[in-house]
Coordinates of C-alpha atoms and ligand atoms in Angstrom, one line a residue:
X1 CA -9.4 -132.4 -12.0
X2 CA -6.0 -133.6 -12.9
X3 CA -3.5 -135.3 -10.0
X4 CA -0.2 -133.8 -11.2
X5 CA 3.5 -133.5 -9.8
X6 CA 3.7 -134.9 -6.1
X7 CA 4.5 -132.3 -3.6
X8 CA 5.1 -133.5 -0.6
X9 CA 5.3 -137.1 1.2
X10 CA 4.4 -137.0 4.6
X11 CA 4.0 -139.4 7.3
X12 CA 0.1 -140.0 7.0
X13 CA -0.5 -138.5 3.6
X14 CA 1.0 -137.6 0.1
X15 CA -0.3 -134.2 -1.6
X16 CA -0.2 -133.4 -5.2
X17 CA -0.3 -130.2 -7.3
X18 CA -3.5 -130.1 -9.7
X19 CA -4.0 -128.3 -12.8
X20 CA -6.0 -125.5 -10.8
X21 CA -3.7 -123.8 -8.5
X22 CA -5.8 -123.3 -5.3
X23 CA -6.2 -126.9 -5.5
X24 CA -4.7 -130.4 -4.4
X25 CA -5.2 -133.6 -4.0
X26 CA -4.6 -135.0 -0.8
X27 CA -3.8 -139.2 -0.6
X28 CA -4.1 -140.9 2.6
X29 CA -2.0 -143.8 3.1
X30 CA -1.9 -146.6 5.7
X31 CA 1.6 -145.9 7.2
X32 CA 1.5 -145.4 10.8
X33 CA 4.1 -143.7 12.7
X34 CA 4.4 -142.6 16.8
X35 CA 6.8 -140.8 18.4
X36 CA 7.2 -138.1 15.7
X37 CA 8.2 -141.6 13.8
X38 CA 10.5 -143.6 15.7
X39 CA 7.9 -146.4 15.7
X40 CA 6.6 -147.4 12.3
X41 CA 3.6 -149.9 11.3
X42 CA 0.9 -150.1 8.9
X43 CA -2.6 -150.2 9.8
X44 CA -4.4 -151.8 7.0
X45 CA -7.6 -150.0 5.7
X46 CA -6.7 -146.9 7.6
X47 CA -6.4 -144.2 4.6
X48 CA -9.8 -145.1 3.6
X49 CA -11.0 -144.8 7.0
X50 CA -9.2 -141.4 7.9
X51 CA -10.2 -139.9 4.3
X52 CA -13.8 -140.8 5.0
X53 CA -14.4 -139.6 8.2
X54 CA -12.3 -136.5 8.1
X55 CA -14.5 -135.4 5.0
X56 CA -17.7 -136.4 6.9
X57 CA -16.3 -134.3 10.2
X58 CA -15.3 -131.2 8.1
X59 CA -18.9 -130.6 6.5
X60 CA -20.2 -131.2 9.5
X61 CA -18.3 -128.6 10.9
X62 CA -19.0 -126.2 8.0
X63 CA -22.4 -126.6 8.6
X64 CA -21.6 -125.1 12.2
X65 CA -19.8 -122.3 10.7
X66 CA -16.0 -123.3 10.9
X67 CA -14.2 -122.9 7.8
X68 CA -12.4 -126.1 5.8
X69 CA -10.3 -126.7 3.3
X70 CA -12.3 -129.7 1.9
X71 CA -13.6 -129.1 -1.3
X72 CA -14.8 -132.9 -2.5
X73 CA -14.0 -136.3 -2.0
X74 CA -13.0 -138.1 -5.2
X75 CA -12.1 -141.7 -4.0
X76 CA -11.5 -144.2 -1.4
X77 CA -8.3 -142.7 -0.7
X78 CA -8.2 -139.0 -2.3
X79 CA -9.7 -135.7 -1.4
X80 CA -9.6 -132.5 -3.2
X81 CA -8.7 -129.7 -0.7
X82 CA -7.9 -126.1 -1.0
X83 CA -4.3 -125.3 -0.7
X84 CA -3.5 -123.2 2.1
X85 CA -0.2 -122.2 3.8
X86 CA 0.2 -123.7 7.1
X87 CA 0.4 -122.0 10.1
X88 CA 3.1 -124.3 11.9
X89 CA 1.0 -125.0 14.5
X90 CA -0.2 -128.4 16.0
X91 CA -3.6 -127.1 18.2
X92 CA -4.4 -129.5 20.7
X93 CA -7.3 -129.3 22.6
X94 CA -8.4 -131.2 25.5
X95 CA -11.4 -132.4 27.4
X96 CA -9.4 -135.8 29.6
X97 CA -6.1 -136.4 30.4
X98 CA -4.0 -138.5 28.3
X99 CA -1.2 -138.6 26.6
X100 CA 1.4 -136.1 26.6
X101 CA -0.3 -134.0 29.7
X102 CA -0.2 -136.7 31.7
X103 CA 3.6 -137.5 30.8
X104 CA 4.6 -133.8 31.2
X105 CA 2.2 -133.4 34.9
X106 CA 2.8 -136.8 36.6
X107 CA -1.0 -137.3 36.1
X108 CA -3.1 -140.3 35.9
X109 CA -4.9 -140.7 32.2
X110 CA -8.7 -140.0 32.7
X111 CA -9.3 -136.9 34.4
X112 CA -12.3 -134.8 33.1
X113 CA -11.6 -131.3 33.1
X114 CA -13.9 -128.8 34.2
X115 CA -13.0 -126.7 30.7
X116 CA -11.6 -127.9 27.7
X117 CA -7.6 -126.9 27.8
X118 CA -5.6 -125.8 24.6
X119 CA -1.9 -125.4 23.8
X120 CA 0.5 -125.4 20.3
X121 CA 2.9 -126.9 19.4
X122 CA 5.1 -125.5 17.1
X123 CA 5.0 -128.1 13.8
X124 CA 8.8 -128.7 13.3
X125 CA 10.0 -132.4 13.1
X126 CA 13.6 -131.6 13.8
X127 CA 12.8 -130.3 16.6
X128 CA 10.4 -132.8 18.0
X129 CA 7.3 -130.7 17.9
X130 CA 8.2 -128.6 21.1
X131 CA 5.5 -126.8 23.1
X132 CA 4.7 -123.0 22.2
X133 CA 3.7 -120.5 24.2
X134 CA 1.7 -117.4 22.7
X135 CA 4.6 -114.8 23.5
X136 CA 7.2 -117.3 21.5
X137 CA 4.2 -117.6 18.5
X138 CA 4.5 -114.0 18.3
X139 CA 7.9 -113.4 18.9
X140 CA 8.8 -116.3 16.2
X141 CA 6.0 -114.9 13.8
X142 CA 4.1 -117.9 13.4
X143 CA 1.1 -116.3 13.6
X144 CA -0.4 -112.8 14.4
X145 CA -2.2 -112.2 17.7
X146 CA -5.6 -111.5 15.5
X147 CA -5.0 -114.9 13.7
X148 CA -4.0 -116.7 17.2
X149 CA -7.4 -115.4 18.7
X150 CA -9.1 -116.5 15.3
X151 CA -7.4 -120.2 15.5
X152 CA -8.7 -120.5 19.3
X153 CA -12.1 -119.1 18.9
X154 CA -12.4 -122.1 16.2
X155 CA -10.5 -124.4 17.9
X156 CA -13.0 -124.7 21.1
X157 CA -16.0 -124.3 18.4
X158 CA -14.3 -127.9 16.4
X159 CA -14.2 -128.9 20.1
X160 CA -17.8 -128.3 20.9
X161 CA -19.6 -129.6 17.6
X162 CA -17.2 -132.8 17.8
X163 CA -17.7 -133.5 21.3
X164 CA -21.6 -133.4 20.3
X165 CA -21.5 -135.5 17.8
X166 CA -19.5 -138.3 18.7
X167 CA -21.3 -138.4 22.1
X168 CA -24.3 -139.1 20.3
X169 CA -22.2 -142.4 18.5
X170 CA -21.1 -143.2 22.0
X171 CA -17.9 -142.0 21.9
X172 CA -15.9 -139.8 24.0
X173 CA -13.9 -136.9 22.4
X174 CA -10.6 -136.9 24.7
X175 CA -8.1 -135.0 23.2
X176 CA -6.8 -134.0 19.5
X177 CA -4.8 -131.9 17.0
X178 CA -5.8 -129.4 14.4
X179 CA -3.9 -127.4 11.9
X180 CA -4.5 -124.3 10.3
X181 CA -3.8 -122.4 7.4
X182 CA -3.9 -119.3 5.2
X183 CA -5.5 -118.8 2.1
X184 CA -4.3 -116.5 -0.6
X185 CA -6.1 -113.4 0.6
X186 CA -5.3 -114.5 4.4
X187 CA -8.1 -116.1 5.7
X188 CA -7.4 -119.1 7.9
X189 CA -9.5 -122.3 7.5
X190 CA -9.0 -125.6 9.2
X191 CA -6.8 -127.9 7.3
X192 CA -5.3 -131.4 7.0
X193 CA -7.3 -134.3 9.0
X194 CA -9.1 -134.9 12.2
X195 CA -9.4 -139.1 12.1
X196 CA -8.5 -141.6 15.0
X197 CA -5.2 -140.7 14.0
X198 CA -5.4 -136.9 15.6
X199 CA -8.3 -137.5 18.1
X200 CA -8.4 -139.5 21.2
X201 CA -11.5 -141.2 21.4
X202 CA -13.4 -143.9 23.6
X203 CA -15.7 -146.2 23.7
X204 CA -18.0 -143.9 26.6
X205 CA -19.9 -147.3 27.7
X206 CA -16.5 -149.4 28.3
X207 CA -13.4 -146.9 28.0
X208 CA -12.1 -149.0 25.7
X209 CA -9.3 -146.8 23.3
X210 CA -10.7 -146.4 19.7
X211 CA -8.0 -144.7 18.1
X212 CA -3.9 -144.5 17.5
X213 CA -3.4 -145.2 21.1
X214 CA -4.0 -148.8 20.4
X215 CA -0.7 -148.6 18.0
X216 CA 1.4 -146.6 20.0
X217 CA 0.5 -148.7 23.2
X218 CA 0.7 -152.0 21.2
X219 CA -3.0 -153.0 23.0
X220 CA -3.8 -154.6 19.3
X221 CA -6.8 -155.0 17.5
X222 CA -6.2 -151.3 16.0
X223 CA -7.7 -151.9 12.4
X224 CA -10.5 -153.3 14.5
X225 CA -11.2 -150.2 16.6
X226 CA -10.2 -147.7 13.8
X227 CA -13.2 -149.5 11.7
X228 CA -15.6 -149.7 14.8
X229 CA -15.6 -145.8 15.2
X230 CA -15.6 -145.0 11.5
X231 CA -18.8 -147.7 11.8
X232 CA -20.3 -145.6 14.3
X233 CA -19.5 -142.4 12.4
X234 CA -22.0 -143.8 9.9
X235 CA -24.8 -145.3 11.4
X236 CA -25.0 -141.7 13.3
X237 CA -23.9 -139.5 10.4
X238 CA -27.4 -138.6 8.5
X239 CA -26.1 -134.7 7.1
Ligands
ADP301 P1 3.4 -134.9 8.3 O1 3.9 -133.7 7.5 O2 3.2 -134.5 9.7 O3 4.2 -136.1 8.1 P2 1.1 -135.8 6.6 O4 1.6 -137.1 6.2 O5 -0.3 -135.8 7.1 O6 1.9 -135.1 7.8 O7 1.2 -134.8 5.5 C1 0.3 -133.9 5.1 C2 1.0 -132.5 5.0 O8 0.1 -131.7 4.2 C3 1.2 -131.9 6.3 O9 2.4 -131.3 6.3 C4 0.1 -130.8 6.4 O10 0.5 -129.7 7.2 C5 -0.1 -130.5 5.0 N1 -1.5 -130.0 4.6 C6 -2.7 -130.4 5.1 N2 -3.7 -129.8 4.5 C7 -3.2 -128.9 3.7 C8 -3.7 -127.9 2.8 N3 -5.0 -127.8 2.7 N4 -2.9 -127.2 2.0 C9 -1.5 -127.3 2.1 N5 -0.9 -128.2 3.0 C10 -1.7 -129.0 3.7
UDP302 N1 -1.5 -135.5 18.0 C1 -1.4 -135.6 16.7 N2 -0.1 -135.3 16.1 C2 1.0 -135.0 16.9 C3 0.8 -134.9 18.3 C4 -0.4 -135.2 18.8 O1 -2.3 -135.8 16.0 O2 2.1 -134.8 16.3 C5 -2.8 -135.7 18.7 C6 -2.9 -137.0 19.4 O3 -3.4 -138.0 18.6 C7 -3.8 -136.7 20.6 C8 -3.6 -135.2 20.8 O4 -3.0 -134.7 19.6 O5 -5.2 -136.9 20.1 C9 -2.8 -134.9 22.0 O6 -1.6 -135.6 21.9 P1 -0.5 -135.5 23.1 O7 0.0 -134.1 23.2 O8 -1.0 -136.1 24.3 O9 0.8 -136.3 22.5 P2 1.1 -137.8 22.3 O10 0.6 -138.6 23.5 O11 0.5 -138.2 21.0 O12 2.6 -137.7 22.3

C-alpha cells in the first residue's frame, strides 16, 4: 500500500491518499490541543499510544458487531482505514459528569447517571463545535433521521462493549466522542479514533484522571497516565 499526496492535517492526525481509492492512511501525531486549540502542547509517545489502542478498541468492537473503518495497522504511528465521508457530527456519550455538562449545568464532576446520555455536536471549528439538536441535524442535512437512529443505536452499543471492557482493566469509561461516516454505497461505520484523547477515563480504584484531562487541567504526569491505561489495555486485551 503506497502513502501518497497528504490530504488533510488535522489537530491529532494527518491522512493521506493511497494508490487504492477506498483507502488511507491515517498518521497520529503527538500534538495536543484543548479548547478547540487555543491551548497547544505535545505529549510525547502519544501517537503511538492513540494509534494502538484505537486499533485494539475498533476490532473489539467489530467483534460485537459495530462497524469500523480500520482496515490494518501498518506501524507505530500509521493505520490503514477506509475512507468514508464524515457525517459532521461529534457523538458524545456519557455515563458521569465532567466536562462540558458540568460547565453548561452548574454541576459538580462525578455524578453517575442512571442511563448513559448522548448529544452532537455539529463538527465545525469556526464555529466552536456548537451543540445540535436532532430537528437542526435534519433541518441542516447533516444526517437523515434513518442514519441519526442508526448513529445512536451504535453509539450506546460502542458505550456498552467499552464500558465492559475497560472495567475489567479497572478503569472507568466517563464520557467520550465518536464520529461517523459514509461509505460509498451509504453505509455508516465508526470512524477516526477513540484513545485517552476522546474518552474520559479513571482509575475506578483511586479516581485518578487517565486521559486528556490531565493536559487540559495542567494536573501533569499526562505521558504517564496516557501510558498507564494503554498498559492496562494490554495486559487485559487477549482478542
Ligand atoms: P481535527 O480535524 O479535529 O483536527 P484530526 O487531527 O484527528 O482532527 O484529523 C483527522 C481527520 O480525519 C478528522 O477531520 C476526521 O473527521 C477525519 N477522518 C477520520 N477517519 C476518517 C476516515 N475513515 N475517512 C475520512 N476521514 C476521516
Ligand atoms: N471530546 C473530543 N473532542 C471534542 C470535544 C469533546 O474528543 O472536540 C471528548 C472529550 O475528550 C470527552 C467527551 O468528548 O471525553 C465529552 O467532552 P465535553 O463535551 O465534556 O467537552 P470538553 O470538556 O472536552 O470541552
Amino acid at each position: 500500500m503506497y502513502k501518497m499526496e497528504l490530504l488533510y492535517e488535522g489537530k491529532a492526525k494527518k491522512v493521506y491518499a493511497t494508490d487504492d481509492p477506498a483507502l488511507l492512511i491515517v498518521d497520529y501525531k503527538d500534538d495536543a490541543t484543548a479548547f478547540n486549540g487555543v491551548k497547544k502542547g505535545t505529549i510525547r509517545g502519544k501517537g503511538v499510544i492513540n494509534n494502538r489502542m484505537s486499533n485494539r478498541l475498533m476490532k473489539r468492537l467489530e467483534a460485537s458487531g459495530i462497524p469500523t473503518h480500520f482496515v490494518e495497522e501498518l506501524s507505530e504511528r500509521e493505520t490503514l482505514v477506509k475512507k468514508v465521508s464524515i457525517v459532521p457530527l461529534e457523538v458524545i456519550v456519557r455515563n458521569i459528569s465532567a466536562g462540558s455538562f458540568c460547565k453548561r449545568y452548574g454541576v459538580e464532576e462525578g455524578i453517575v447517571f442512571d442511563e448513559p446520555t448522548m448529544e452532537f455536536s455539529y463538527k465545525n471549528d469556526a464555529l466552536n463545535d456548537p451543540l445540535i439538536c436532532v430537528p437542526h441535524i435534519l433541518a441542516m442535512k447533516l444526517a437523515t433521521r434513518e442514519e441519526i437512529a442508526q448513529i445512536e443505536r451504535y453509539a450506546l452499543g460502542v458505550n456498552e462493549a467499552l464500558r465492559e471492557f475497560w472495567s475489567g482493566c479497572g478503569v472507568t469509561l466517563v464520557d467520550f466522542k465518536l464520529e461517523f461516516g459514509r461509505l460509498p454505497d451509504g453505509t455508516i461505520i465508526l470512524a477516526d479514533e477513540i484513545s485517552p484523547d476522546t474518552c474520559r477515563l479513571w482509575d475506578s480504584a483511586t479516581g485518578k484522571k487517565l486521559d486528556k484531562d490531565r493536559f487540559r487541567q495542567d494536573l501533569g504526569g499526562v505521558e504517564d497516565a496516557y501510558t498507564e491505561v494503554m498498559r492496562r489495555l494490554t495486559a487485559h486485551d487477549h482478542a
